mmCIF file of C-alpha atoms and ligand atoms in Angstrom:
data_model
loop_
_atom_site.group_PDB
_atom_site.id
_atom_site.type_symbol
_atom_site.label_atom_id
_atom_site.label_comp_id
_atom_site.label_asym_id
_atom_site.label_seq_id
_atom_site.Cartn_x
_atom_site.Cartn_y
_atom_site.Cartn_z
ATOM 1 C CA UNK A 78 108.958 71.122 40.913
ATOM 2 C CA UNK A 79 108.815 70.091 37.384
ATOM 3 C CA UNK A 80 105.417 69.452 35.618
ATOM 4 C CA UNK A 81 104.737 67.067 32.935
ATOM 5 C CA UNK A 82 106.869 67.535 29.701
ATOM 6 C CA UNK A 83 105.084 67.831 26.221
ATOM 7 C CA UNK A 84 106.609 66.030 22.771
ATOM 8 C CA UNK A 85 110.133 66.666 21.684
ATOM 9 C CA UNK A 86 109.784 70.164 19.960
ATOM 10 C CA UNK A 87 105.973 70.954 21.119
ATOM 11 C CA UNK A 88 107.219 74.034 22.366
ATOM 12 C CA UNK A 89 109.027 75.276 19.758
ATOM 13 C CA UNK A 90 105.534 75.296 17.722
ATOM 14 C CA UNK A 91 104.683 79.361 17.500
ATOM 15 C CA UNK A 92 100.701 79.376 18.333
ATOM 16 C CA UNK A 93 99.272 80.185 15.280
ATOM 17 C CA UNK A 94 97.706 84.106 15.013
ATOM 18 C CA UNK A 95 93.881 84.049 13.741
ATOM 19 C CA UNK A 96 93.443 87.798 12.422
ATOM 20 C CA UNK A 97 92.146 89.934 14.741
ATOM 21 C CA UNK A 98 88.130 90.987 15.451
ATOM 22 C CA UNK A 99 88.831 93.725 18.051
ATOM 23 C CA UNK A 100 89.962 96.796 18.627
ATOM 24 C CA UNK A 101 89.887 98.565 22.006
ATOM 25 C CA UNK A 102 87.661 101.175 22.604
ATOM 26 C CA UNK A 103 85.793 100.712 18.962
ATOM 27 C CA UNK A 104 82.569 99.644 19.137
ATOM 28 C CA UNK A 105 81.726 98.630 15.388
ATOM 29 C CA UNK A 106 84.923 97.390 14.171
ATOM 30 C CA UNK A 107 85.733 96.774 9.740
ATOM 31 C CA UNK A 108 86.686 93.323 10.046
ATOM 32 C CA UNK A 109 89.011 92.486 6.904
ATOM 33 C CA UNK A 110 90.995 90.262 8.634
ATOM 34 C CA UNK A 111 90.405 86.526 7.895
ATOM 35 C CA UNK A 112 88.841 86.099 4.498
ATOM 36 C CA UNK A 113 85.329 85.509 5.579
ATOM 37 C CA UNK A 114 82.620 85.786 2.924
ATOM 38 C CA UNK A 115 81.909 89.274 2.296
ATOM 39 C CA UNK A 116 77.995 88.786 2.442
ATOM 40 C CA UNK A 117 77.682 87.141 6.057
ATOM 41 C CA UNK A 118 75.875 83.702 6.780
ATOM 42 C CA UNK A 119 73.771 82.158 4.292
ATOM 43 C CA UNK A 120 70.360 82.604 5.272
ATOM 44 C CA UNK A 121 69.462 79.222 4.786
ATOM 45 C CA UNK A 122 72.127 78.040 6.765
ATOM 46 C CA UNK A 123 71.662 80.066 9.535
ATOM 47 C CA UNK A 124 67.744 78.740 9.372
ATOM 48 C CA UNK A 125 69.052 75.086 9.626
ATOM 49 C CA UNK A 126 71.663 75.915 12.427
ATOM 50 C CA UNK A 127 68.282 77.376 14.310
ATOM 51 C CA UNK A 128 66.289 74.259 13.383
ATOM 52 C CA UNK A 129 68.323 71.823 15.413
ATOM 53 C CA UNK A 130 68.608 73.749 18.780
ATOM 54 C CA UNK A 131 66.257 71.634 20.299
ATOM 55 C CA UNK A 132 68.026 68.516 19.269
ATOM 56 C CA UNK A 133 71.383 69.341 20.943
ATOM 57 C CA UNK A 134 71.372 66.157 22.992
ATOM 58 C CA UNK A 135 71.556 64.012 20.056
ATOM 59 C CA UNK A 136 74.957 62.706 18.814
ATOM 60 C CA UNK A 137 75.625 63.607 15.042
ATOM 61 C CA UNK A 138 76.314 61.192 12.743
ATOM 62 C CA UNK A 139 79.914 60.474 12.745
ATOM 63 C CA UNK A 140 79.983 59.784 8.649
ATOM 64 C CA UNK A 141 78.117 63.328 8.226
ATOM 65 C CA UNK A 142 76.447 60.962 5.209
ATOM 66 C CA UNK A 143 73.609 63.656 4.465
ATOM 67 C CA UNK A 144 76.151 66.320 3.911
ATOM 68 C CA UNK A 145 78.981 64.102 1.724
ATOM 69 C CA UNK A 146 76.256 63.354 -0.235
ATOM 70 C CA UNK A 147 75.636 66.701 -0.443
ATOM 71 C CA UNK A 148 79.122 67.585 -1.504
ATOM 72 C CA UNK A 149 79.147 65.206 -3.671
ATOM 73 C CA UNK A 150 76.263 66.188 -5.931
ATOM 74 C CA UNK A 151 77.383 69.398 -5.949
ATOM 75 C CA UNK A 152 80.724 69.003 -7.138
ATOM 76 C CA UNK A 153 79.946 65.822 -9.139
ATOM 77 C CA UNK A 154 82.183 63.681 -6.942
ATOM 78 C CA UNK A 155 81.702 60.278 -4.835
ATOM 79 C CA UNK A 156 80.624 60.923 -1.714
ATOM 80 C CA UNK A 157 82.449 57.628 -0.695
ATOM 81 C CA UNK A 158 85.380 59.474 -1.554
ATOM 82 C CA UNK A 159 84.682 62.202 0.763
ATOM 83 C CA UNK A 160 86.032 63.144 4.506
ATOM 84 C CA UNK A 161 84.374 66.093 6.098
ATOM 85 C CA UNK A 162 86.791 67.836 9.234
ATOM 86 C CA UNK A 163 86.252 70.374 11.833
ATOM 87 C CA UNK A 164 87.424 73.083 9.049
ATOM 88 C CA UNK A 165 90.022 72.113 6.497
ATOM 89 C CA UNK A 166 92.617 72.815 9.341
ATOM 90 C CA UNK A 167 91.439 69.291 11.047
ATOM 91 C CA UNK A 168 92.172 67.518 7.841
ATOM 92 C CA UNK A 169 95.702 69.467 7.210
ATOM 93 C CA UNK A 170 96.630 67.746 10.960
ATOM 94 C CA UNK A 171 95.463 64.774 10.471
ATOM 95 C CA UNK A 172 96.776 64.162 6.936
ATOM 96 C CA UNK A 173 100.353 65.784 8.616
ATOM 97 C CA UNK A 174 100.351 63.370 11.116
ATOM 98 C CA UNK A 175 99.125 59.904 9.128
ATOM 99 C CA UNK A 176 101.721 60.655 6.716
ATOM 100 C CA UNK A 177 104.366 62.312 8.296
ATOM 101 C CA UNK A 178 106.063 61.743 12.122
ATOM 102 C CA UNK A 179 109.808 61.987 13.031
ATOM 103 C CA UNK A 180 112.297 61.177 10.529
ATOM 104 C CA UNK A 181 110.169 62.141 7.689
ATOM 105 C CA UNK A 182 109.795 66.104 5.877
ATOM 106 C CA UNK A 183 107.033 68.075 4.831
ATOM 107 C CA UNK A 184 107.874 70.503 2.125
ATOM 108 C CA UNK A 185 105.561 73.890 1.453
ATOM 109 C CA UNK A 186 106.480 76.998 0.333
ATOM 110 C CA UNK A 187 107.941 79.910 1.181
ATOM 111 C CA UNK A 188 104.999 82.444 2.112
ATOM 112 C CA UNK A 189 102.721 79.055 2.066
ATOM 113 C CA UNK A 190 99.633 79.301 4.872
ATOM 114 C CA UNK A 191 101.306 78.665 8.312
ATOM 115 C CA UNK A 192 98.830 76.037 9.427
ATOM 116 C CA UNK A 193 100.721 72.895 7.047
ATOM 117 C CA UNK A 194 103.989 74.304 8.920
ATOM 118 C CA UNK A 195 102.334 74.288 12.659
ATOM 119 C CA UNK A 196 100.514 70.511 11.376
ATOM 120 C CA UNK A 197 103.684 69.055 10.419
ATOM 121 C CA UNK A 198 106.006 69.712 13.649
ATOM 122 C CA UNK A 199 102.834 68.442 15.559
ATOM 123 C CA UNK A 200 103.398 65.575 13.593
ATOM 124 C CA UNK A 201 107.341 65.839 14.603
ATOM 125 C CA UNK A 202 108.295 65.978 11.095
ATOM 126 C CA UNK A 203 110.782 68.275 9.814
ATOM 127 C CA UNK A 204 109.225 71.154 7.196
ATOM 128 C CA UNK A 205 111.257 72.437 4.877
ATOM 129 C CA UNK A 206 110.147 75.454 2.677
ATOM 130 C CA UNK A 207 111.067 75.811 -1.095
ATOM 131 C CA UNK A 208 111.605 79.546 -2.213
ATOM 132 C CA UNK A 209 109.013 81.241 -4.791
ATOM 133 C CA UNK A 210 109.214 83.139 -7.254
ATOM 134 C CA UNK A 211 107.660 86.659 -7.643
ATOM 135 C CA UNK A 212 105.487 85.602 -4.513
ATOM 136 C CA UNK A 213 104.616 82.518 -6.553
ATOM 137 C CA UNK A 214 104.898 78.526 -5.844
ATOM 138 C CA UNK A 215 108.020 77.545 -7.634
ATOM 139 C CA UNK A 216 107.544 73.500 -9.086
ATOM 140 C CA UNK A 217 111.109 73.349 -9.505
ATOM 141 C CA UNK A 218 112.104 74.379 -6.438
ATOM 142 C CA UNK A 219 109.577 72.296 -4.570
ATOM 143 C CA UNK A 220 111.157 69.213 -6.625
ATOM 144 C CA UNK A 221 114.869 70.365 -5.633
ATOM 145 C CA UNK A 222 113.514 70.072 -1.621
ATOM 146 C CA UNK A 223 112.516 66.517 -2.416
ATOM 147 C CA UNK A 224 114.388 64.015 -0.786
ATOM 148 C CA UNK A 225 114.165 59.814 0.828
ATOM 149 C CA UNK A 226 112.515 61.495 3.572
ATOM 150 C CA UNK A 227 109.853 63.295 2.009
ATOM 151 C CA UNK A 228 106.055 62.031 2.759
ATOM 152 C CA UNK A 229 103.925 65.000 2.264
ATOM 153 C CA UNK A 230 104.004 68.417 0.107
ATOM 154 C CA UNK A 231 101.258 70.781 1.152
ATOM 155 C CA UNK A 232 100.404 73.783 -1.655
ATOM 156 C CA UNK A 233 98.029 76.132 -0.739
ATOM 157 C CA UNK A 234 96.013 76.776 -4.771
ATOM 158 C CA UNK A 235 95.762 79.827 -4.992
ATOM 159 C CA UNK A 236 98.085 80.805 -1.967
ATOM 160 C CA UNK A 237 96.792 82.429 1.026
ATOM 161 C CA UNK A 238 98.580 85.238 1.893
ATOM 162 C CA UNK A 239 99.490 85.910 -1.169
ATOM 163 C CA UNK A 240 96.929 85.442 -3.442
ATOM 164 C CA UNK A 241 98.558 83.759 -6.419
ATOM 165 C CA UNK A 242 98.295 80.512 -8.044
ATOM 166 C CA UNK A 243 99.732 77.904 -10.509
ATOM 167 C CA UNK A 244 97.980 76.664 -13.587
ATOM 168 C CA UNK A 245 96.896 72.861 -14.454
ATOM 169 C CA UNK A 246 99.871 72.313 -16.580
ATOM 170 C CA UNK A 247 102.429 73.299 -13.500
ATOM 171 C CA UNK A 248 100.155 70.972 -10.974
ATOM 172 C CA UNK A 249 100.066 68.512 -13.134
ATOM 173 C CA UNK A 250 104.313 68.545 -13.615
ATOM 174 C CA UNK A 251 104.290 68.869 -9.708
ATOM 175 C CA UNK A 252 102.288 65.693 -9.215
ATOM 176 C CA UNK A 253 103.881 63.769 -11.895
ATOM 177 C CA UNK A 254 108.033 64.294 -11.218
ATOM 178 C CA UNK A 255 106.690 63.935 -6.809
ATOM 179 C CA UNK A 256 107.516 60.224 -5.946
ATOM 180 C CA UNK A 257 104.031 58.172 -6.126
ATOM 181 C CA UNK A 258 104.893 57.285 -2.060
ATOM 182 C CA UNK A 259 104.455 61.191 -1.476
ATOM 183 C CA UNK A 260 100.939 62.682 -0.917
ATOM 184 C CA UNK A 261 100.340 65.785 -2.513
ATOM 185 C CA UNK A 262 97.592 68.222 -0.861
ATOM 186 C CA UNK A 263 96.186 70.738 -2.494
ATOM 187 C CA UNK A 264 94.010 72.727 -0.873
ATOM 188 C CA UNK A 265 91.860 74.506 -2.548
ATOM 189 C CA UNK A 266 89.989 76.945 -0.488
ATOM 190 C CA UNK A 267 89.452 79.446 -2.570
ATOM 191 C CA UNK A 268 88.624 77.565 -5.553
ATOM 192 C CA UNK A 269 85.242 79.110 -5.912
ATOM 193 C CA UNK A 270 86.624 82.675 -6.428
ATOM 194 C CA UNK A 271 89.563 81.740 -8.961
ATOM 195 C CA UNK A 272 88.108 82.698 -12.700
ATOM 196 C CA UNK A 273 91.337 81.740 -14.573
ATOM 197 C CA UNK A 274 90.525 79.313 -17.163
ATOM 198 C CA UNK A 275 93.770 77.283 -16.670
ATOM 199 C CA UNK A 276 92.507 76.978 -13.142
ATOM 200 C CA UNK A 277 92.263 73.241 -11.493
ATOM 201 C CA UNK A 278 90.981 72.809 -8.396
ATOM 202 C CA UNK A 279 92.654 68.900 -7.811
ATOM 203 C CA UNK A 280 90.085 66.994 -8.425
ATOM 204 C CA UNK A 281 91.053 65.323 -11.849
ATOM 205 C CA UNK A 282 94.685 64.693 -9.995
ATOM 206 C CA UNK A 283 93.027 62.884 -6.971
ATOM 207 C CA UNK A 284 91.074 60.901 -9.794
ATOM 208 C CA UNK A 285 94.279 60.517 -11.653
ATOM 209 C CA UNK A 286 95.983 57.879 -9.221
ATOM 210 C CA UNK A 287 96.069 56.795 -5.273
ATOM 211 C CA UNK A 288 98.505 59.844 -3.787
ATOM 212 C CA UNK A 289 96.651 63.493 -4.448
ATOM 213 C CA UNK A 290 94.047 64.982 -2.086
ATOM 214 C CA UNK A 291 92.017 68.396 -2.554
ATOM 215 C CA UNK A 292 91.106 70.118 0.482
ATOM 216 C CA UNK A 293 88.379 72.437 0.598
ATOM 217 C CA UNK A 294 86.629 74.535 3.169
ATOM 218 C CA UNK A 295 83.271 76.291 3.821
ATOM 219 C CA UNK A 296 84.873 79.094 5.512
ATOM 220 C CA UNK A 297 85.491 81.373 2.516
ATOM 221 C CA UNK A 298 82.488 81.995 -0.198
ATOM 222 C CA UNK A 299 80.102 79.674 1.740
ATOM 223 C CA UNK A 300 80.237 82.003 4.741
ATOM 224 C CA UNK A 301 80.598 79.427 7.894
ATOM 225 C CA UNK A 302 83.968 79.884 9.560
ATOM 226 C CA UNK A 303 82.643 80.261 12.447
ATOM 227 C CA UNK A 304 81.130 76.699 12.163
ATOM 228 C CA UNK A 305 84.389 74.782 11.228
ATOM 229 C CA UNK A 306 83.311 72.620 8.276
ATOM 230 C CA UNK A 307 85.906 71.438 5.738
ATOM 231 C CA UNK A 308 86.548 68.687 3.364
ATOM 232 C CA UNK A 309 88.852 66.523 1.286
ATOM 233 C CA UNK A 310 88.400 64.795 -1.412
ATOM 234 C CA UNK A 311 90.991 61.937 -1.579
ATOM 235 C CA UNK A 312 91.731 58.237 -3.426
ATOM 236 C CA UNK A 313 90.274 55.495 -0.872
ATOM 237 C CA UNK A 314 92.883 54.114 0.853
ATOM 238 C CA UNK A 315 93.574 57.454 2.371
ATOM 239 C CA UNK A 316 89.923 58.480 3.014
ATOM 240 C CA UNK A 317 89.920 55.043 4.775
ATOM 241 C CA UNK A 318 93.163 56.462 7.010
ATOM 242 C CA UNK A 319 91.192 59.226 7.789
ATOM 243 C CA UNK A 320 88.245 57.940 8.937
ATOM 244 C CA UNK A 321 90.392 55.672 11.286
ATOM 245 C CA UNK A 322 92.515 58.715 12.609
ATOM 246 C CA UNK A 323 90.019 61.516 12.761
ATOM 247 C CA UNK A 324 87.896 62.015 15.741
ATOM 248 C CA UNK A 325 84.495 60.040 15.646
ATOM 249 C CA UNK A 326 81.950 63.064 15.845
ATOM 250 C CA UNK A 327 84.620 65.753 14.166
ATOM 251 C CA UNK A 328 81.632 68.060 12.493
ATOM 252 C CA UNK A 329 78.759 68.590 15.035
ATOM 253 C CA UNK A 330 75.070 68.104 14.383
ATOM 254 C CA UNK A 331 74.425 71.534 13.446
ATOM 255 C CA UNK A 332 77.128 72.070 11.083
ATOM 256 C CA UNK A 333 76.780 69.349 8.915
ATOM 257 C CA UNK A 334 72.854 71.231 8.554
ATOM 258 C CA UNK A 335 74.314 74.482 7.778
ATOM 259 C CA UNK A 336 76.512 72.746 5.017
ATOM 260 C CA UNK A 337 73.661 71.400 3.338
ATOM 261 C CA UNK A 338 71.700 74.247 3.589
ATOM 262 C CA UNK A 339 74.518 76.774 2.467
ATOM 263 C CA UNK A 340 75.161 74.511 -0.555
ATOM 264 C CA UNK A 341 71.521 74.841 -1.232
ATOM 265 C CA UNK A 342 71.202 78.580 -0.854
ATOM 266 C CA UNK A 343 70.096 79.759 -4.387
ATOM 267 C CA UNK A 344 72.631 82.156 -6.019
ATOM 268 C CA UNK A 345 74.972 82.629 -2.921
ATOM 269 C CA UNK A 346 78.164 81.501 -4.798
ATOM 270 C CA UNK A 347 77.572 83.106 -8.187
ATOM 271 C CA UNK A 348 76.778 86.147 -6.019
ATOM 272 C CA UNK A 349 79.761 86.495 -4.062
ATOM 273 C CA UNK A 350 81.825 85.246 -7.089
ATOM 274 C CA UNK A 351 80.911 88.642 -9.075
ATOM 275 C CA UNK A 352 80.809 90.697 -6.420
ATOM 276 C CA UNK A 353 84.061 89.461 -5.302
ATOM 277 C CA UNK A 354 86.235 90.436 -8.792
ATOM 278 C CA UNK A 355 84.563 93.493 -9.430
ATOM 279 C CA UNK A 356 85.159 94.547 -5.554
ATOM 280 C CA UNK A 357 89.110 93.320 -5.669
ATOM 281 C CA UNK A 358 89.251 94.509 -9.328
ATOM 282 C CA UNK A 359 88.182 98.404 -7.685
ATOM 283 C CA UNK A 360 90.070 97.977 -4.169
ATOM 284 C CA UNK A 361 92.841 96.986 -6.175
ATOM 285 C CA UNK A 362 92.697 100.176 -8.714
ATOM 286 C CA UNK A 363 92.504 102.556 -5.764
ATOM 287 C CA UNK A 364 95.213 101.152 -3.977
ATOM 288 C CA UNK A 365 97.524 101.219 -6.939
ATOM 289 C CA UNK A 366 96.258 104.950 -7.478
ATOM 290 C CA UNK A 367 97.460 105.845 -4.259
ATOM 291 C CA UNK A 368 100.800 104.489 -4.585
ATOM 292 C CA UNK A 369 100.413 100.947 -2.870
ATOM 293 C CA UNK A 370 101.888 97.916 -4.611
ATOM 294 C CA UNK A 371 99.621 95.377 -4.961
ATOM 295 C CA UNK A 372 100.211 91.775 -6.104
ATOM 296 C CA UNK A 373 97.505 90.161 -8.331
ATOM 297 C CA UNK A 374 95.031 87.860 -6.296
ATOM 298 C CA UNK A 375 92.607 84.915 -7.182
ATOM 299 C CA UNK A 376 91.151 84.987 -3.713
ATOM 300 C CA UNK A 377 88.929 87.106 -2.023
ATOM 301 C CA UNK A 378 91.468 89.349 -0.227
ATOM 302 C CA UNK A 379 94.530 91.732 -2.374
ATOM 303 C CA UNK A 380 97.959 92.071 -0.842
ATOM 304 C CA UNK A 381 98.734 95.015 0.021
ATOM 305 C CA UNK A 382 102.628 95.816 -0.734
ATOM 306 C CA UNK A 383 103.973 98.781 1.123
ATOM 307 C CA UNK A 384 107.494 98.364 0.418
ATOM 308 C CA UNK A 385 108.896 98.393 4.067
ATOM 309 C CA UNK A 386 107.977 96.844 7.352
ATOM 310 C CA UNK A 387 107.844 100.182 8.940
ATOM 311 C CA UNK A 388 104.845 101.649 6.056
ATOM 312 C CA UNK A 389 103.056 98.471 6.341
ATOM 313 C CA UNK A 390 103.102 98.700 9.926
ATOM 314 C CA UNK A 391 102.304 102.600 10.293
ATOM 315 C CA UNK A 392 99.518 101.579 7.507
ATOM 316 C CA UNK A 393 98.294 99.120 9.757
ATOM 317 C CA UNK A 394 98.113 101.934 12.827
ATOM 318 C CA UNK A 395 96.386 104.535 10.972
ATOM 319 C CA UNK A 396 93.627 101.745 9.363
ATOM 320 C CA UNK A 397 93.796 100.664 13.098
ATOM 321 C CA UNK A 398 92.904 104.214 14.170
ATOM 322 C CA UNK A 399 89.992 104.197 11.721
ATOM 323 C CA UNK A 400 88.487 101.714 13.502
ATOM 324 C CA UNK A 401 89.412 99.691 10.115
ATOM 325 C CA UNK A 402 91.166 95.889 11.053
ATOM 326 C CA UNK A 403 93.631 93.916 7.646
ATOM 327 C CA UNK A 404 95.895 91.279 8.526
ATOM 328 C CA UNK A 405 99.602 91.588 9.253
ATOM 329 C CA UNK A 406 101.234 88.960 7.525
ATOM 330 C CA UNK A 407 104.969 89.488 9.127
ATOM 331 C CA UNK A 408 104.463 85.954 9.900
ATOM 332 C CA UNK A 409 104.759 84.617 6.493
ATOM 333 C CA UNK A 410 107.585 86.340 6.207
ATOM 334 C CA UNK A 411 105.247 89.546 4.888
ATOM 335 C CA UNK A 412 106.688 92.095 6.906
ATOM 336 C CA UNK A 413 106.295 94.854 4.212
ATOM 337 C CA UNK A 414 102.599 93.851 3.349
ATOM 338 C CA UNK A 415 99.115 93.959 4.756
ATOM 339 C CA UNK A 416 96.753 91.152 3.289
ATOM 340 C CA UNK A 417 92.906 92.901 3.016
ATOM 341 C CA UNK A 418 90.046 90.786 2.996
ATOM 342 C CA UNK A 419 87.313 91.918 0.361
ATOM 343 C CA UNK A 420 84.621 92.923 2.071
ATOM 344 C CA UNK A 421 81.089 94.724 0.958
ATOM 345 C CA UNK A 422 81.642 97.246 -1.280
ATOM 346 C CA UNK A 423 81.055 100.067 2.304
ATOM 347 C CA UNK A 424 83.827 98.025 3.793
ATOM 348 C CA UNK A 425 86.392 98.281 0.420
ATOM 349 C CA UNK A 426 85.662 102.227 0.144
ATOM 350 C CA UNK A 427 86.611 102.492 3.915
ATOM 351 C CA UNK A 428 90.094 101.083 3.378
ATOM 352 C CA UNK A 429 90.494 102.862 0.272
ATOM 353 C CA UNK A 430 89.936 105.604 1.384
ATOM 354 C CA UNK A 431 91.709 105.437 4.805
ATOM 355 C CA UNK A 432 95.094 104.490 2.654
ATOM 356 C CA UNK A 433 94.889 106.771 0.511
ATOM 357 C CA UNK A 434 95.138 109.871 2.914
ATOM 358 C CA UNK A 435 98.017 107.883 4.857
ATOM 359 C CA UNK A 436 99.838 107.620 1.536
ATOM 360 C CA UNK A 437 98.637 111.562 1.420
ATOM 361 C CA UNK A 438 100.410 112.798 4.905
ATOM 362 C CA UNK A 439 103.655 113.503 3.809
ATOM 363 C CA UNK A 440 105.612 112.290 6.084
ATOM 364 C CA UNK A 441 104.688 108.910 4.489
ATOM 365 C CA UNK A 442 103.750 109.741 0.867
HETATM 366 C C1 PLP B 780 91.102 79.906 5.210
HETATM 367 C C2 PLP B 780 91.958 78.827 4.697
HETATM 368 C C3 PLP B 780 91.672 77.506 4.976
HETATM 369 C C4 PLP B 780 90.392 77.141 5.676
HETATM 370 O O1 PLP B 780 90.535 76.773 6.939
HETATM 371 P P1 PLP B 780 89.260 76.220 7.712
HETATM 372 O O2 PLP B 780 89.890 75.398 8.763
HETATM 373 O O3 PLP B 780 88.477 75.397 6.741
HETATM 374 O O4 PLP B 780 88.508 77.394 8.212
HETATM 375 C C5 PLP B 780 92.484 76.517 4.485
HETATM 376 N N1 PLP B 780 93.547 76.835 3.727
HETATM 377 C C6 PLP B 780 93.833 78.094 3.393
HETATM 378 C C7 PLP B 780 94.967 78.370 2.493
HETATM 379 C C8 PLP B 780 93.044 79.130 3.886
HETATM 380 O O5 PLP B 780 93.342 80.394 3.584
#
């Protein structure tokens, strides 16, 4: 009997792999896994998630207008200009799939974050990945990738899993040899933790003309990934496209409180901000003491460089066996590495100090 049949190349789409919370038989597992904030939920936010429990019945708004405004003043840009999403990841689909669709490419990079790739064959457009260099987005091979077909080039500022990033100046060359028909998105979700000064988040390039658009996400320093609240920032006549493609009620009642609240939580950013380089600045030290490679990172995670896929997956066992969980990034074609979130500064002594007596046993040292 044959059931129904998905989309031409559905099934070809490999299910994307969150990082993992469990391990069998461990009861208080070292979650390093998925970049969450290393201090938890905002306090505040987690009081306004509590506030509307007895208001569940109630429809949110659809504009989430309290919480664009919100975003807004915080950031100093329009709200008008503003789309909120279920997590970034609902505004990487829908911007794959207003913009892209059979026929048409998608161009990221090489070790770029797997969800643009997964977005853009939902779309049924064809992706095509330009090579970096040193682990590091490559302008000029991004341009060579660009062809009649190309609608959309997703870069991931600084990169997750890799950690790096490109300056203003290269951006700005990106956005200014791209075609003004194709939509650059940066996404920007670890803009908070980045303290390069040649650092731009995207928001001067949206501003700059009608084809740019900043993502941005309050799963990372603002501690709410497991509420699913993103946003872009975008030139109108694609925040108008996405309000007419994206689902009416995308960001639930209580979310869109918990956003306002965590943007009003006093010192949480600046907090995790500090905490966050002197933690990766330490994790990194020790690593590199015991004989790990790692590459620099503007995020809050290091990766981890082990050399071969057979250390970084025996590294991966023994943290494993200490009850300890990092993320395999084989996936992004990472095979040798291990990307490890920063956590509190318990978490980063644990992992230290669990890889540096597997780079001790000798049969691995
Ligand atoms: C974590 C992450 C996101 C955020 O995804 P959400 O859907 O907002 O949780 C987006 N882009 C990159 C590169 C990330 O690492």
């Amino acid at each position: 009997m044959n059931g129904p049949a998905p989309r031409a190349g559905m099934l070809e789409i490999a299910p994307y792999k969150p990082g993992e919370a469990q391990l069998p038989g461990v009861n208080r597992v070292v979650k390093l896994s998925s970049n969450e904030g290393a201090f938890g939920t905002p306090p505040a936010a987690a009081a306004a998630h509590a506030r509307l429990a007895g208001e569940l019945h109630r429809y949110p708004d659809g504009t989430a207008a309290a919480l664009r405004r919100a975003i807004g003043a915080r950031f100093g840009l329009d709200p008008e200009r503003i789309v909120c999403g279920a997590g970034s990841d609902d505004l990487i689909y829908l911007l794959a799939s207003a913009y892209g669709g059979p026929g048409t490419e998608l161009i990221m990079t090489e070790h770029g974050f797997s969800i643009y790739e997964i977005a853009g064959r939902i779309a049924g457009s064809s992706v095509r990945k330009a090579r970096e260099r040193a682990l590091t987005t490559d302008v000029d091979a991004i341009l060579a990738l660009v062809s009649p077909a190309t609608r959309i080039v997703f870069l991931a500022n600084p990169n997750n899993p890799t950690g790096s990033m490109i300056g203003r100046e290269e951006l700005w060359r990106l956005r200014r040899r791209l075609a003004p028909e194709v939509v650059l998105v940066i996404d920007a979700a670890y803009a908070e933790y980045v303290a390069r000064a040649d650092y731009e988040a995207g928001a001067a390039l949206v501003d700059a003309g009608a084809n740019t658009v900043m993502t941005r996400t309050f799963s990372k320093i603002f501690g709410l990934g497991g509420m699913r609240l993103g946003w872009a920032y975008a030139p109108e006549a694609i925040v108008d496209v996405l309000n007419r493609v994206r689902a009416p009620f995308n960001v639930n009642a209580a979310v869109q409180e918990a956003g306002i609240a965590a943007l009003a939580e006093p010192g949480w950013v600046e907090k995790s901000r500090a905490h966050n380089e002197r933690a990766r600045a330490r994790l990194a030290a020790a690593l590199t003491a015991a004989g790990i490679g790692v590459w620099p990172s503007e995020g809050n995670f290091l990766l981890a460089d082990f050399a071969t896929p057979e250390r970084a997956r025996a590294a991966d066992g023994f943290l494993r066996g200490r009850g300890i969980i990092v993320r395999a990034v084989g996936g992004y074609g990472l095979p040798q590495a291990l990307r490890i979130t920063i956590g509190r500064d318990e978490e980063c002594a644990l992992v230290a100090e669990a890889l540096a007596a597997f780079m001790a046993e000798p049969a691995r040292g």
